[in-house]
Amino acid sequence: VNSKSRASLALYYQWFGARAYATCGKSGIINKPGFTSCSACGGTGRLHSSEMGYHAFCDVCVTVGGSYAGIKNPGRMGGGWTALITPDSAVLSTGADENLEAFKPMANVQLHKNTVQKSLIQGLMTPPEPPFMLIAFGNSNVDTCKQLRASYSKDLIYICGARIDRVDARYVRHTVSAIKEYGFPKKQTQQAVTAYSLLARGMATASAIEQAKKTITDAELKNPGIIDFIRSMPMTDSTEYKWTMACAYEKE
Amino acid sequence: MQKTTPFLIEAMLDSPVIISPEAYLTLDSLLSASCQLHGENYTALPLARTDDMYHASAGILVGNPISSEATFIARMTVRDYSDKRIIPNKRTGLVVSLVAFPDKARLDRHQAFHVPKMIWLGCGDPDETLRILSRLPGIGKRCNSGFGQVSSFSVLPIQEDFSIKLPDSTLARPVPVSVCRQLKIDTSHTLLDRATYKPDYFDFSHADICALPSTRQITEDDVVFIKEGG
């Protein structure tokens, strides 16, 4: 764990460290013989492990790697769970109400039933006052300790957890409002931006370039103004593009 | 007295260079790495300073880079042999999975950029900067695995100091907000983040809220423009 992750780890630990584990589940057998380091991050110190467990986890990794009483199979925070943490509050979201129940005893933690996509979109579009941390837990949270990133501005937001997305949120919010203003359909926006990205990179055969130009011309005929708009869109292989499309065409 | 000549450094690349989105590969970080490799004092680099920030730009890719993914799988180390799960000839031994918890940590992915050239802008002693820089075994992450190999570095004195602000007025490197105020740099259009801005860049305890550079690549024409005096 490098010094950058350590700063974020402190924020995470405040809400979802050993305290969450102790509040919601079993505290685990401390320092089970045979285990000297955390199975996830390799850290030493206090370790938690279940009686039959093949792994031992440190105070932080146990919150995603260990089992909570009250959470259905697989018994831990994983895919489908998100958290938005600030120094003063924490919002924990997942799709199943009964799983959230396990965290009810924790003071100042707001529990919301929500999908991962919707929670992250809310975090990007209406972020809290910085610093904050937006976490999307994955099925395998092996790198959680190393992959926590706090955001220190509303315009540059890190979505961390199973992977790290560094998102220029200001750019995303700007393009999302433009898409909503013009009302371009999703399919045509996707096709036009893909074609424009291909032309901008210039790495294609002559026939592919011709096809891309035709796609853009057709899109302009159906949606006047789309050419000017796609010039300001992020390229298709960027995280900004991924989140612009997700936020602009979010299903109600 | 220390020289304060504005200059441009060009590096001709032999192999793709790995730069993560959160790293800027600033000129002072390279000089500091070179000095540390040779056991020299790395706290007094031959570059001008404002407060404790060097006049040294981030690395800028020249041209339209092709990006690819550079993947690595770590080998086992001595530490792994003491892992209880790796016990040969036992029924419960050797439970190592590369797709799941916790062995997936061994997989390492980076984004590599294929470009013929990179540039840096600086202000200070150009000859000494070139001398220190030329001793580096490579630039960027994983240069010991063949990435970021440089065939030659060259330096060219220029008219104006673009090491902090590029000719298009965008930032050339991460600049602490306090220094932005001092240099009267407008930060309303730049992204802010907590970042390191001086060596050692990997030590996040030095981090401060900085305005970040947005220009990661420029065209060859822009390089000519800078060489001809901005």
GROMACS .gro file of C-alpha atoms in nm:
model
  482
    1VAL     CA    1   0.000   0.000   0.000
    2ASN     CA    2   0.162   0.325  -0.109
    3SER     CA    3   0.137   0.660   0.065
    4LYS     CA    4  -0.136   0.777  -0.175
    5SER     CA    5  -0.364   0.487  -0.089
    6ARG     CA    6  -0.287   0.532   0.279
    7ALA     CA    7  -0.449   0.877   0.285
    8SER     CA    8  -0.766   0.729   0.134
    9LEU     CA    9  -0.746   0.427   0.358
   10ALA     CA   10  -0.783   0.649   0.663
   11LEU     CA   11  -1.113   0.783   0.527
   12TYR     CA   12  -1.233   0.432   0.444
   13TYR     CA   13  -1.130   0.300   0.782
   14GLN     CA   14  -1.331   0.568   0.958
   15TRP     CA   15  -1.653   0.412   0.825
   16PHE     CA   16  -1.589   0.065   0.693
   17GLY     CA   17  -1.286  -0.065   0.878
   18ALA     CA   18  -1.293  -0.313   1.162
   19ARG     CA   19  -1.566  -0.106   1.327
   20ALA     CA   20  -1.816  -0.198   1.055
   21TYR     CA   21  -1.716  -0.560   1.078
   22ALA     CA   22  -1.747  -0.568   1.454
   23THR     CA   23  -2.082  -0.387   1.445
   24CYS     CA   24  -2.241  -0.599   1.178
   25GLY     CA   25  -2.082  -0.938   1.198
   26LYS     CA   26  -1.842  -1.163   1.373
   27SER     CA   27  -1.523  -1.005   1.493
   28GLY     CA   28  -1.330  -1.310   1.375
   29ILE     CA   29  -1.061  -1.508   1.543
   30ILE     CA   30  -0.775  -1.268   1.595
   31ASN     CA   31  -0.430  -1.386   1.494
   32LYS     CA   32  -0.520  -1.740   1.400
   33PRO     CA   33  -0.205  -1.952   1.416
   34GLY     CA   34  -0.030  -2.000   1.083
   35PHE     CA   35  -0.127  -1.667   0.932
   36THR     CA   36   0.124  -1.387   0.952
   37SER     CA   37  -0.003  -1.148   0.687
   38CYS     CA   38  -0.330  -1.034   0.530
   39SER     CA   39  -0.433  -1.260   0.240
   40ALA     CA   40  -0.546  -0.957   0.040
   41CYS     CA   41  -0.296  -0.678   0.091
   42GLY     CA   42  -0.009  -0.859   0.262
   43GLY     CA   43  -0.024  -0.622   0.559
   44THR     CA   44   0.075  -0.744   0.903
   45GLY     CA   45  -0.080  -0.666   1.239
   46ARG     CA   46  -0.424  -0.761   1.367
   47LEU     CA   47  -0.578  -1.032   1.150
   48HIS     CA   48  -0.930  -1.173   1.131
   49SER     CA   49  -1.021  -1.519   1.017
   50SER     CA   50  -1.313  -1.755   1.052
   51GLU     CA   51  -1.262  -2.095   1.208
   52MET     CA   52  -1.270  -2.278   0.875
   53GLY     CA   53  -1.125  -1.991   0.678
   54TYR     CA   54  -0.836  -2.038   0.440
   55HIS     CA   55  -0.766  -1.667   0.455
   56ALA     CA   56  -0.685  -1.408   0.719
   57PHE     CA   57  -0.764  -1.042   0.663
   58CYS     CA   58  -0.645  -0.716   0.811
   59ASP     CA   59  -0.884  -0.465   0.970
   60VAL     CA   60  -0.965  -0.305   0.636
   61CYS     CA   61  -0.971  -0.601   0.397
   62VAL     CA   62  -1.194  -0.796   0.634
   63THR     CA   63  -1.479  -0.558   0.558
   64VAL     CA   64  -1.487  -0.675   0.198
   65GLY     CA   65  -1.322  -1.014   0.230
   66GLY     CA   66  -1.475  -1.143   0.552
   67SER     CA   67  -1.826  -1.270   0.621
   68TYR     CA   68  -2.094  -1.053   0.778
   69ALA     CA   69  -2.372  -1.198   0.982
   70GLY     CA   70  -2.697  -1.089   0.819
   71ILE     CA   71  -2.573  -1.066   0.461
   72LYS     CA   72  -2.686  -1.340   0.229
   73ASN     CA   73  -2.447  -1.555   0.033
   74PRO     CA   74  -2.158  -1.478  -0.028
   75GLY     CA   75  -2.192  -1.299   0.306
   76ARG     CA   76  -1.974  -0.998   0.233
   77MET     CA   77  -1.980  -0.661   0.061
   78GLY     CA   78  -1.905  -0.731  -0.302
   79GLY     CA   79  -2.047  -0.674  -0.649
   80GLY     CA   80  -2.365  -0.468  -0.622
   81TRP     CA   81  -2.245  -0.262  -0.325
   82THR     CA   82  -2.140   0.102  -0.342
   83ALA     CA   83  -2.035   0.353  -0.078
   84LEU     CA   84  -2.006   0.730  -0.082
   85ILE     CA   85  -1.794   0.843   0.208
   86THR     CA   86  -1.713   1.190   0.340
   87PRO     CA   87  -1.545   1.272   0.671
   88ASP     CA   88  -1.891   1.344   0.819
   89SER     CA   89  -2.120   1.090   0.659
   90ALA     CA   90  -2.137   0.763   0.471
   91VAL     CA   91  -2.396   0.634   0.227
   92LEU     CA   92  -2.403   0.260   0.164
   93SER     CA   93  -2.613   0.126  -0.123
   94THR     CA   94  -2.703  -0.214  -0.255
   95GLY     CA   95  -2.996  -0.376  -0.431
   96ALA     CA   96  -3.127  -0.586  -0.142
   97ASP     CA   97  -3.295  -0.430   0.162
   98GLU     CA   98  -3.230  -0.731   0.383
   99ASN     CA   99  -2.854  -0.704   0.326
  100LEU     CA  100  -2.857  -0.338   0.427
  101GLU     CA  101  -3.025  -0.434   0.754
  102ALA     CA  102  -2.692  -0.572   0.874
  103PHE     CA  103  -2.549  -0.219   0.879
  104LYS     CA  104  -2.839  -0.058   1.063
  105PRO     CA  105  -2.661  -0.049   1.399
  106MET     CA  106  -2.395   0.185   1.254
  107ALA     CA  107  -2.462   0.546   1.349
  108ASN     CA  108  -2.444   0.814   1.076
  109VAL     CA  109  -2.441   0.558   0.793
  110GLN     CA  110  -2.729   0.616   0.554
  111LEU     CA  111  -2.854   0.300   0.388
  112HIS     CA  112  -3.007   0.323   0.040
  113LYS     CA  113  -3.153   0.056  -0.183
  114ASN     CA  114  -3.005   0.141  -0.522
  115THR     CA  115  -2.826  -0.015  -0.819
  116VAL     CA  116  -2.453   0.037  -0.863
  117GLN     CA  117  -2.498   0.232  -1.186
  118LYS     CA  118  -2.753   0.471  -1.033
  119SER     CA  119  -2.545   0.529  -0.720
  120LEU     CA  120  -2.235   0.610  -0.924
  121ILE     CA  121  -2.428   0.837  -1.161
  122GLN     CA  122  -2.566   1.029  -0.862
  123GLY     CA  123  -2.213   1.058  -0.724
  124LEU     CA  124  -2.083   1.200  -1.053
  125MET     CA  125  -2.371   1.432  -1.131
  126THR     CA  126  -2.433   1.567  -0.779
  127PRO     CA  127  -2.115   1.507  -0.579
  128PRO     CA  128  -2.093   1.606  -0.212
  129GLU     CA  129  -1.846   1.866  -0.084
  130PRO     CA  130  -1.489   1.731  -0.113
  131PRO     CA  131  -1.306   1.539   0.015
  132PHE     CA  132  -1.514   1.230  -0.053
  133MET     CA  133  -1.468   0.878  -0.177
  134LEU     CA  134  -1.693   0.693  -0.421
  135ILE     CA  135  -1.643   0.318  -0.401
  136ALA     CA  136  -1.791   0.047  -0.624
  137PHE     CA  137  -1.710  -0.288  -0.466
  138GLY     CA  138  -1.640  -0.574  -0.702
  139ASN     CA  139  -1.688  -0.948  -0.675
  140SER     CA  140  -1.318  -0.982  -0.613
  141ASN     CA  141  -1.201  -0.703  -0.383
  142VAL     CA  142  -0.848  -0.827  -0.375
  143ASP     CA  143  -0.691  -0.486  -0.434
  144THR     CA  144  -0.923  -0.278  -0.219
  145CYS     CA  145  -0.650  -0.152   0.012
  146LYS     CA  146  -0.435  -0.041  -0.280
  147GLN     CA  147  -0.718   0.088  -0.495
  148LEU     CA  148  -0.888   0.343  -0.274
  149ARG     CA  149  -0.878   0.699  -0.405
  150ALA     CA  150  -1.034   1.003  -0.242
  151SER     CA  151  -1.161   1.287  -0.461
  152TYR     CA  152  -1.054   1.637  -0.362
  153SER     CA  153  -1.263   1.829  -0.612
  154LYS     CA  154  -1.614   1.800  -0.756
  155ASP     CA  155  -1.467   1.818  -1.106
  156LEU     CA  156  -1.218   1.531  -1.093
  157ILE     CA  157  -1.381   1.228  -0.938
  158TYR     CA  158  -1.228   0.887  -0.874
  159ILE     CA  159  -1.456   0.585  -0.877
  160CYS     CA  160  -1.249   0.335  -0.686
  161GLY     CA  161  -1.278  -0.015  -0.549
  162ALA     CA  162  -1.244  -0.316  -0.776
  163ARG     CA  163  -1.095  -0.078  -1.036
  164ILE     CA  164  -1.012   0.290  -1.054
  165ASP     CA  165  -1.190   0.520  -1.297
  166ARG     CA  166  -1.049   0.872  -1.305
  167VAL     CA  167  -1.332   1.082  -1.442
  168ASP     CA  168  -1.327   1.444  -1.555
  169ALA     CA  169  -1.673   1.495  -1.403
  170ARG     CA  170  -1.704   1.856  -1.517
  171TYR     CA  171  -1.660   1.746  -1.879
  172VAL     CA  172  -1.910   1.464  -1.827
  173ARG     CA  173  -2.171   1.696  -1.674
  174HIS     CA  174  -2.120   1.945  -1.958
  175THR     CA  175  -2.167   1.686  -2.236
  176VAL     CA  176  -2.459   1.523  -2.056
  177SER     CA  177  -2.643   1.855  -2.035
  178ALA     CA  178  -2.570   1.916  -2.406
  179ILE     CA  179  -2.709   1.572  -2.502
  180LYS     CA  180  -3.021   1.634  -2.295
  181GLU     CA  181  -3.065   1.980  -2.447
  182TYR     CA  182  -3.038   1.858  -2.810
  183GLY     CA  183  -3.222   1.531  -2.739
  184PHE     CA  184  -3.008   1.318  -2.969
  185PRO     CA  185  -3.105   0.947  -2.962
  186LYS     CA  186  -2.857   0.713  -2.793
  187LYS     CA  187  -2.791   0.489  -3.093
  188GLN     CA  188  -2.712   0.773  -3.330
  189THR     CA  189  -2.491   0.950  -3.077
  190GLN     CA  190  -2.298   0.627  -3.021
  191GLN     CA  191  -2.257   0.561  -3.394
  192ALA     CA  192  -2.155   0.918  -3.473
  193VAL     CA  193  -1.903   0.944  -3.187
  194THR     CA  194  -1.754   0.603  -3.275
  195ALA     CA  195  -1.715   0.713  -3.637
  196TYR     CA  196  -1.567   1.048  -3.536
  197SER     CA  197  -1.320   0.880  -3.296
  198LEU     CA  198  -1.207   0.651  -3.576
  199LEU     CA  199  -1.151   0.950  -3.808
  200ALA     CA  200  -0.969   1.145  -3.536
  201ARG     CA  201  -0.728   0.859  -3.468
  202GLY     CA  202  -0.673   0.803  -3.841
  203MET     CA  203  -0.592   0.437  -3.785
  204ALA     CA  204  -0.827   0.271  -4.032
  205THR     CA  205  -0.851   0.146  -4.388
  206ALA     CA  206  -0.976   0.374  -4.665
  207SER     CA  207  -1.309   0.188  -4.680
  208ALA     CA  208  -1.358   0.217  -4.301
  209ILE     CA  209  -1.287   0.589  -4.321
  210GLU     CA  210  -1.542   0.626  -4.604
  211GLN     CA  211  -1.797   0.432  -4.400
  212ALA     CA  212  -1.731   0.651  -4.094
  213LYS     CA  213  -1.781   0.970  -4.299
  214LYS     CA  214  -2.108   0.830  -4.436
  215THR     CA  215  -2.227   0.743  -4.084
  216ILE     CA  216  -2.163   1.099  -3.968
  217THR     CA  217  -2.333   1.252  -4.275
  218ASP     CA  218  -2.639   1.030  -4.224
  219ALA     CA  219  -2.652   1.120  -3.855
  220GLU     CA  220  -2.638   1.491  -3.942
  221LEU     CA  221  -2.929   1.451  -4.185
  222LYS     CA  222  -3.142   1.288  -3.915
  223ASN     CA  223  -3.022   1.509  -3.629
  224PRO     CA  224  -2.906   1.851  -3.751
  225GLY     CA  225  -2.623   1.987  -3.538
  226ILE     CA  226  -2.485   1.648  -3.434
  227ILE     CA  227  -2.154   1.704  -3.619
  228ASP     CA  228  -2.075   2.014  -3.415
  229PHE     CA  229  -2.179   1.831  -3.101
  230ILE     CA  230  -1.967   1.515  -3.149
  231ARG     CA  231  -1.654   1.727  -3.193
  232SER     CA  232  -1.689   1.821  -2.827
  233MET     CA  233  -1.759   1.465  -2.713
  234PRO     CA  234  -1.488   1.254  -2.544
  235MET     CA  235  -1.328   0.976  -2.752
  236THR     CA  236  -1.489   0.635  -2.732
  237ASP     CA  237  -1.205   0.467  -2.541
  238SER     CA  238  -1.210   0.721  -2.257
  239THR     CA  239  -1.372   0.686  -1.914
  240GLU     CA  240  -1.542   1.022  -1.977
  241TYR     CA  241  -1.724   0.874  -2.279
  242LYS     CA  242  -1.834   0.570  -2.079
  243TRP     CA  243  -1.980   0.785  -1.801
  244THR     CA  244  -2.126   1.048  -2.035
  245MET     CA  245  -2.329   0.779  -2.210
  246ALA     CA  246  -2.427   0.617  -1.880
  247CYS     CA  247  -2.541   0.948  -1.727
  248ALA     CA  248  -2.711   1.089  -2.037
  249TYR     CA  249  -2.910   0.778  -2.123
  250GLU     CA  250  -2.975   0.650  -1.774
  251LYS     CA  251  -3.284   0.429  -1.759
  252GLU     CA  252  -3.555   0.573  -1.534
  253MET     CA  253   2.493   3.186  -0.975
  254GLN     CA  254   2.255   2.928  -1.114
  255LYS     CA  255   2.161   2.956  -1.481
  256THR     CA  256   1.799   3.031  -1.569
  257THR     CA  257   1.781   2.958  -1.940
  258PRO     CA  258   1.448   2.837  -2.078
  259PHE     CA  259   1.496   2.517  -2.279
  260LEU     CA  260   1.323   2.229  -2.452
  261ILE     CA  261   1.430   1.867  -2.410
  262GLU     CA  262   1.350   1.611  -2.680
  263ALA     CA  263   1.371   1.236  -2.628
  264MET     CA  264   1.362   1.000  -2.925
  265LEU     CA  265   1.188   0.682  -2.809
  266ASP     CA  266   1.286   0.329  -2.905
  267SER     CA  267   0.995   0.156  -2.732
  268PRO     CA  268   0.645   0.241  -2.604
  269VAL     CA  269   0.633   0.441  -2.283
  270ILE     CA  270   0.404   0.361  -1.989
  271ILE     CA  271   0.245   0.662  -1.821
  272SER     CA  272  -0.047   0.621  -1.582
  273PRO     CA  273  -0.324   0.884  -1.589
  274GLU     CA  274  -0.232   1.001  -1.239
  275ALA     CA  275   0.141   1.044  -1.318
  276TYR     CA  276   0.286   1.330  -1.518
  277LEU     CA  277   0.649   1.221  -1.563
  278THR     CA  278   0.778   1.569  -1.490
  279LEU     CA  279   1.134   1.667  -1.581
  280ASP     CA  280   1.231   1.718  -1.215
  281SER     CA  281   1.107   1.367  -1.128
  282LEU     CA  282   1.335   1.222  -1.398
  283LEU     CA  283   1.636   1.425  -1.283
  284SER     CA  284   1.571   1.329  -0.924
  285ALA     CA  285   1.546   0.958  -1.021
  286SER     CA  286   1.872   0.980  -1.214
  287CYS     CA  287   2.052   1.143  -0.919
  288GLN     CA  288   1.915   0.884  -0.677
  289LEU     CA  289   2.028   0.601  -0.905
  290HIS     CA  290   2.381   0.739  -0.894
  291GLY     CA  291   2.377   0.818  -0.523
  292GLU     CA  292   2.394   1.193  -0.576
  293ASN     CA  293   2.222   1.479  -0.399
  294TYR     CA  294   1.878   1.507  -0.554
  295THR     CA  295   1.752   1.802  -0.354
  296ALA     CA  296   1.934   2.066  -0.560
  297LEU     CA  297   1.848   2.005  -0.924
  298PRO     CA  298   1.983   2.244  -1.193
  299LEU     CA  299   1.642   2.401  -1.244
  300ALA     CA  300   1.485   2.732  -1.144
  301ARG     CA  301   1.227   2.723  -0.865
  302THR     CA  302   0.923   2.912  -0.746
  303ASP     CA  303   0.879   2.830  -0.378
  304ASP     CA  304   0.959   2.461  -0.364
  305MET     CA  305   0.829   2.384  -0.713
  306TYR     CA  306   1.075   2.336  -0.999
  307HIS     CA  307   1.030   2.501  -1.337
  308ALA     CA  308   0.999   2.168  -1.515
  309SER     CA  309   0.707   2.058  -1.729
  310ALA     CA  310   0.531   1.725  -1.741
  311GLY     CA  311   0.626   1.489  -2.024
  312ILE     CA  312   0.434   1.566  -2.343
  313LEU     CA  313   0.385   1.306  -2.616
  314VAL     CA  314   0.451   1.436  -2.967
  315GLY     CA  315   0.213   1.319  -3.239
  316ASN     CA  316  -0.096   1.105  -3.225
  317PRO     CA  317  -0.011   0.816  -2.994
  318ILE     CA  318  -0.133   0.461  -3.045
  319SER     CA  319  -0.213   0.321  -2.703
  320SER     CA  320  -0.198  -0.044  -2.603
  321GLU     CA  321  -0.219  -0.243  -2.284
  322ALA     CA  322   0.103  -0.367  -2.126
  323THR     CA  323   0.030  -0.659  -1.894
  324PHE     CA  324   0.261  -0.825  -1.646
  325ILE     CA  325   0.221  -1.129  -1.424
  326ALA     CA  326   0.447  -1.122  -1.122
  327ARG     CA  327   0.664  -1.424  -1.055
  328MET     CA  328   0.670  -1.596  -0.719
  329THR     CA  329   0.906  -1.456  -0.463
  330VAL     CA  330   1.068  -1.595  -0.149
  331ARG     CA  331   0.781  -1.450   0.053
  332ASP     CA  332   0.535  -1.671  -0.136
  333TYR     CA  333   0.713  -1.991  -0.039
  334SER     CA  334   0.614  -1.935   0.323
  335ASP     CA  335   0.249  -1.910   0.218
  336LYS     CA  336   0.059  -2.199   0.377
  337ARG     CA  337  -0.140  -2.251   0.060
  338ILE     CA  338   0.165  -2.339  -0.143
  339ILE     CA  339   0.265  -2.675  -0.003
  340PRO     CA  340   0.367  -2.930  -0.269
  341ASN     CA  341   0.253  -3.294  -0.240
  342LYS     CA  342  -0.030  -3.219   0.001
  343ARG     CA  343  -0.395  -3.250  -0.087
  344THR     CA  344  -0.478  -2.902   0.033
  345GLY     CA  345  -0.169  -2.738  -0.111
  346LEU     CA  346  -0.125  -2.523  -0.421
  347VAL     CA  347  -0.457  -2.345  -0.417
  348VAL     CA  348  -0.349  -2.055  -0.634
  349SER     CA  349  -0.607  -1.893  -0.858
  350LEU     CA  350  -0.520  -1.621  -1.105
  351VAL     CA  351  -0.878  -1.512  -1.156
  352ALA     CA  352  -0.991  -1.454  -0.801
  353PHE     CA  353  -0.906  -1.339  -0.455
  354PRO     CA  354  -0.625  -1.297  -0.349
  355ASP     CA  355  -0.381  -1.409  -0.621
  356LYS     CA  356  -0.531  -1.177  -0.880
  357ALA     CA  357  -0.313  -0.913  -0.715
  358ARG     CA  358  -0.027  -1.058  -0.917
  359LEU     CA  359  -0.174  -0.927  -1.240
  360ASP     CA  360  -0.054  -0.584  -1.336
  361ARG     CA  361  -0.190  -0.380  -1.625
  362HIS     CA  362  -0.063  -0.051  -1.764
  363GLN     CA  363  -0.142   0.171  -2.060
  364ALA     CA  364   0.152   0.207  -2.299
  365PHE     CA  365   0.182   0.481  -2.559
  366HIS     CA  366   0.361   0.430  -2.891
  367VAL     CA  367   0.507   0.763  -3.001
  368PRO     CA  368   0.836   0.848  -3.169
  369LYS     CA  369   0.914   1.143  -2.944
  370MET     CA  370   0.849   1.307  -2.607
  371ILE     CA  371   0.935   1.658  -2.495
  372TRP     CA  372   0.981   1.847  -2.170
  373LEU     CA  373   1.012   2.221  -2.112
  374GLY     CA  374   1.234   2.354  -1.840
  375CYS     CA  375   1.418   2.655  -1.710
  376GLY     CA  376   1.761   2.635  -1.552
  377ASP     CA  377   2.094   2.492  -1.667
  378PRO     CA  378   2.026   2.308  -1.998
  379ASP     CA  379   2.365   2.133  -2.027
  380GLU     CA  380   2.364   2.001  -1.672
  381THR     CA  381   2.001   1.890  -1.713
  382LEU     CA  382   2.094   1.699  -2.029
  383ARG     CA  383   2.393   1.538  -1.858
  384ILE     CA  384   2.183   1.411  -1.566
  385LEU     CA  385   1.895   1.302  -1.788
  386SER     CA  386   2.116   1.107  -2.031
  387ARG     CA  387   2.219   0.865  -1.755
  388LEU     CA  388   1.866   0.729  -1.709
  389PRO     CA  389   1.812   0.366  -1.817
  390GLY     CA  390   1.467   0.460  -1.951
  391ILE     CA  391   1.160   0.666  -1.873
  392GLY     CA  392   0.818   0.583  -1.733
  393LYS     CA  393   0.703   0.271  -1.554
  394ARG     CA  394   0.858  -0.067  -1.627
  395CYS     CA  395   1.158   0.074  -1.810
  396ASN     CA  396   1.358  -0.219  -1.672
  397SER     CA  397   1.129  -0.448  -1.874
  398GLY     CA  398   1.207  -0.269  -2.200
  399PHE     CA  399   0.944   0.003  -2.200
  400GLY     CA  400   1.034   0.372  -2.232
  401GLN     CA  401   1.376   0.316  -2.388
  402VAL     CA  402   1.532   0.636  -2.518
  403SER     CA  403   1.778   0.638  -2.809
  404SER     CA  404   1.885   0.999  -2.752
  405PHE     CA  405   1.810   1.312  -2.555
  406SER     CA  406   1.874   1.657  -2.698
  407VAL     CA  407   1.835   2.006  -2.555
  408LEU     CA  408   1.757   2.334  -2.724
  409PRO     CA  409   1.753   2.676  -2.552
  410ILE     CA  410   1.433   2.867  -2.634
  411GLN     CA  411   1.314   3.226  -2.594
  412GLU     CA  412   1.043   3.192  -2.331
  413ASP     CA  413   0.989   2.982  -2.019
  414PHE     CA  414   0.698   2.746  -2.092
  415SER     CA  415   0.779   2.506  -1.811
  416ILE     CA  416   0.478   2.610  -1.604
  417LYS     CA  417   0.238   2.753  -1.860
  418LEU     CA  418   0.226   2.640  -2.223
  419PRO     CA  419   0.179   2.888  -2.513
  420ASP     CA  420  -0.196   2.807  -2.517
  421SER     CA  421  -0.213   2.916  -2.147
  422THR     CA  422  -0.287   2.564  -2.019
  423LEU     CA  423  -0.070   2.435  -1.738
  424ALA     CA  424   0.245   2.241  -1.823
  425ARG     CA  425   0.273   2.063  -1.487
  426PRO     CA  426   0.087   2.017  -1.157
  427VAL     CA  427   0.105   2.351  -0.977
  428PRO     CA  428  -0.001   2.397  -0.612
  429VAL     CA  429  -0.292   2.636  -0.574
  430SER     CA  430  -0.080   2.863  -0.350
  431VAL     CA  431   0.181   2.897  -0.629
  432CYS     CA  432  -0.097   2.961  -0.884
  433ARG     CA  433  -0.210   3.257  -0.674
  434GLN     CA  434   0.148   3.381  -0.650
  435LEU     CA  435   0.202   3.354  -1.027
  436LYS     CA  436  -0.149   3.491  -1.099
  437ILE     CA  437  -0.254   3.175  -1.285
  438ASP     CA  438  -0.629   3.146  -1.339
  439THR     CA  439  -0.740   2.804  -1.209
  440SER     CA  440  -1.108   2.838  -1.287
  441HIS     CA  441  -1.079   2.615  -1.597
  442THR     CA  442  -0.833   2.360  -1.463
  443LEU     CA  443  -0.898   2.040  -1.275
  444LEU     CA  444  -0.789   2.031  -0.912
  445ASP     CA  445  -0.667   1.727  -0.724
  446ARG     CA  446  -0.443   1.639  -0.435
  447ALA     CA  447  -0.113   1.560  -0.604
  448THR     CA  448   0.260   1.563  -0.544
  449TYR     CA  449   0.448   1.844  -0.716
  450LYS     CA  450   0.811   1.796  -0.614
  451PRO     CA  451   1.051   1.505  -0.567
  452ASP     CA  452   0.995   1.248  -0.425
  453TYR     CA  453   0.678   1.223  -0.627
  454PHE     CA  454   0.589   0.884  -0.486
  455ASP     CA  455   0.574   1.021  -0.130
  456PHE     CA  456   0.216   1.138  -0.095
  457SER     CA  457   0.286   1.306   0.237
  458HIS     CA  458   0.422   1.598   0.024
  459ALA     CA  459   0.093   1.622  -0.164
  460ASP     CA  460  -0.106   1.942  -0.186
  461ILE     CA  461  -0.411   2.059  -0.378
  462CYS     CA  462  -0.278   2.129  -0.727
  463ALA     CA  463  -0.410   2.260  -1.056
  464LEU     CA  464  -0.345   1.982  -1.307
  465PRO     CA  465  -0.210   2.001  -1.662
  466SER     CA  466  -0.452   1.910  -1.939
  467THR     CA  467  -0.209   1.886  -2.233
  468ARG     CA  468  -0.067   1.536  -2.255
  469GLN     CA  469   0.012   1.540  -2.629
  470ILE     CA  470   0.092   1.798  -2.895
  471THR     CA  471   0.162   1.800  -3.267
  472GLU     CA  472   0.502   1.832  -3.433
  473ASP     CA  473   0.391   2.176  -3.562
  474ASP     CA  474   0.339   2.293  -3.204
  475VAL     CA  475   0.692   2.178  -3.115
  476VAL     CA  476   0.829   2.384  -3.405
  477PHE     CA  477   0.622   2.680  -3.283
  478ILE     CA  478   0.775   2.652  -2.934
  479LYS     CA  479   1.127   2.615  -3.078
  480GLU     CA  480   1.082   2.927  -3.286
  481GLY     CA  481   1.004   3.132  -2.981
  482GLY     CA  482   0.634   3.075  -2.906
   0.00000   0.00000   0.00000
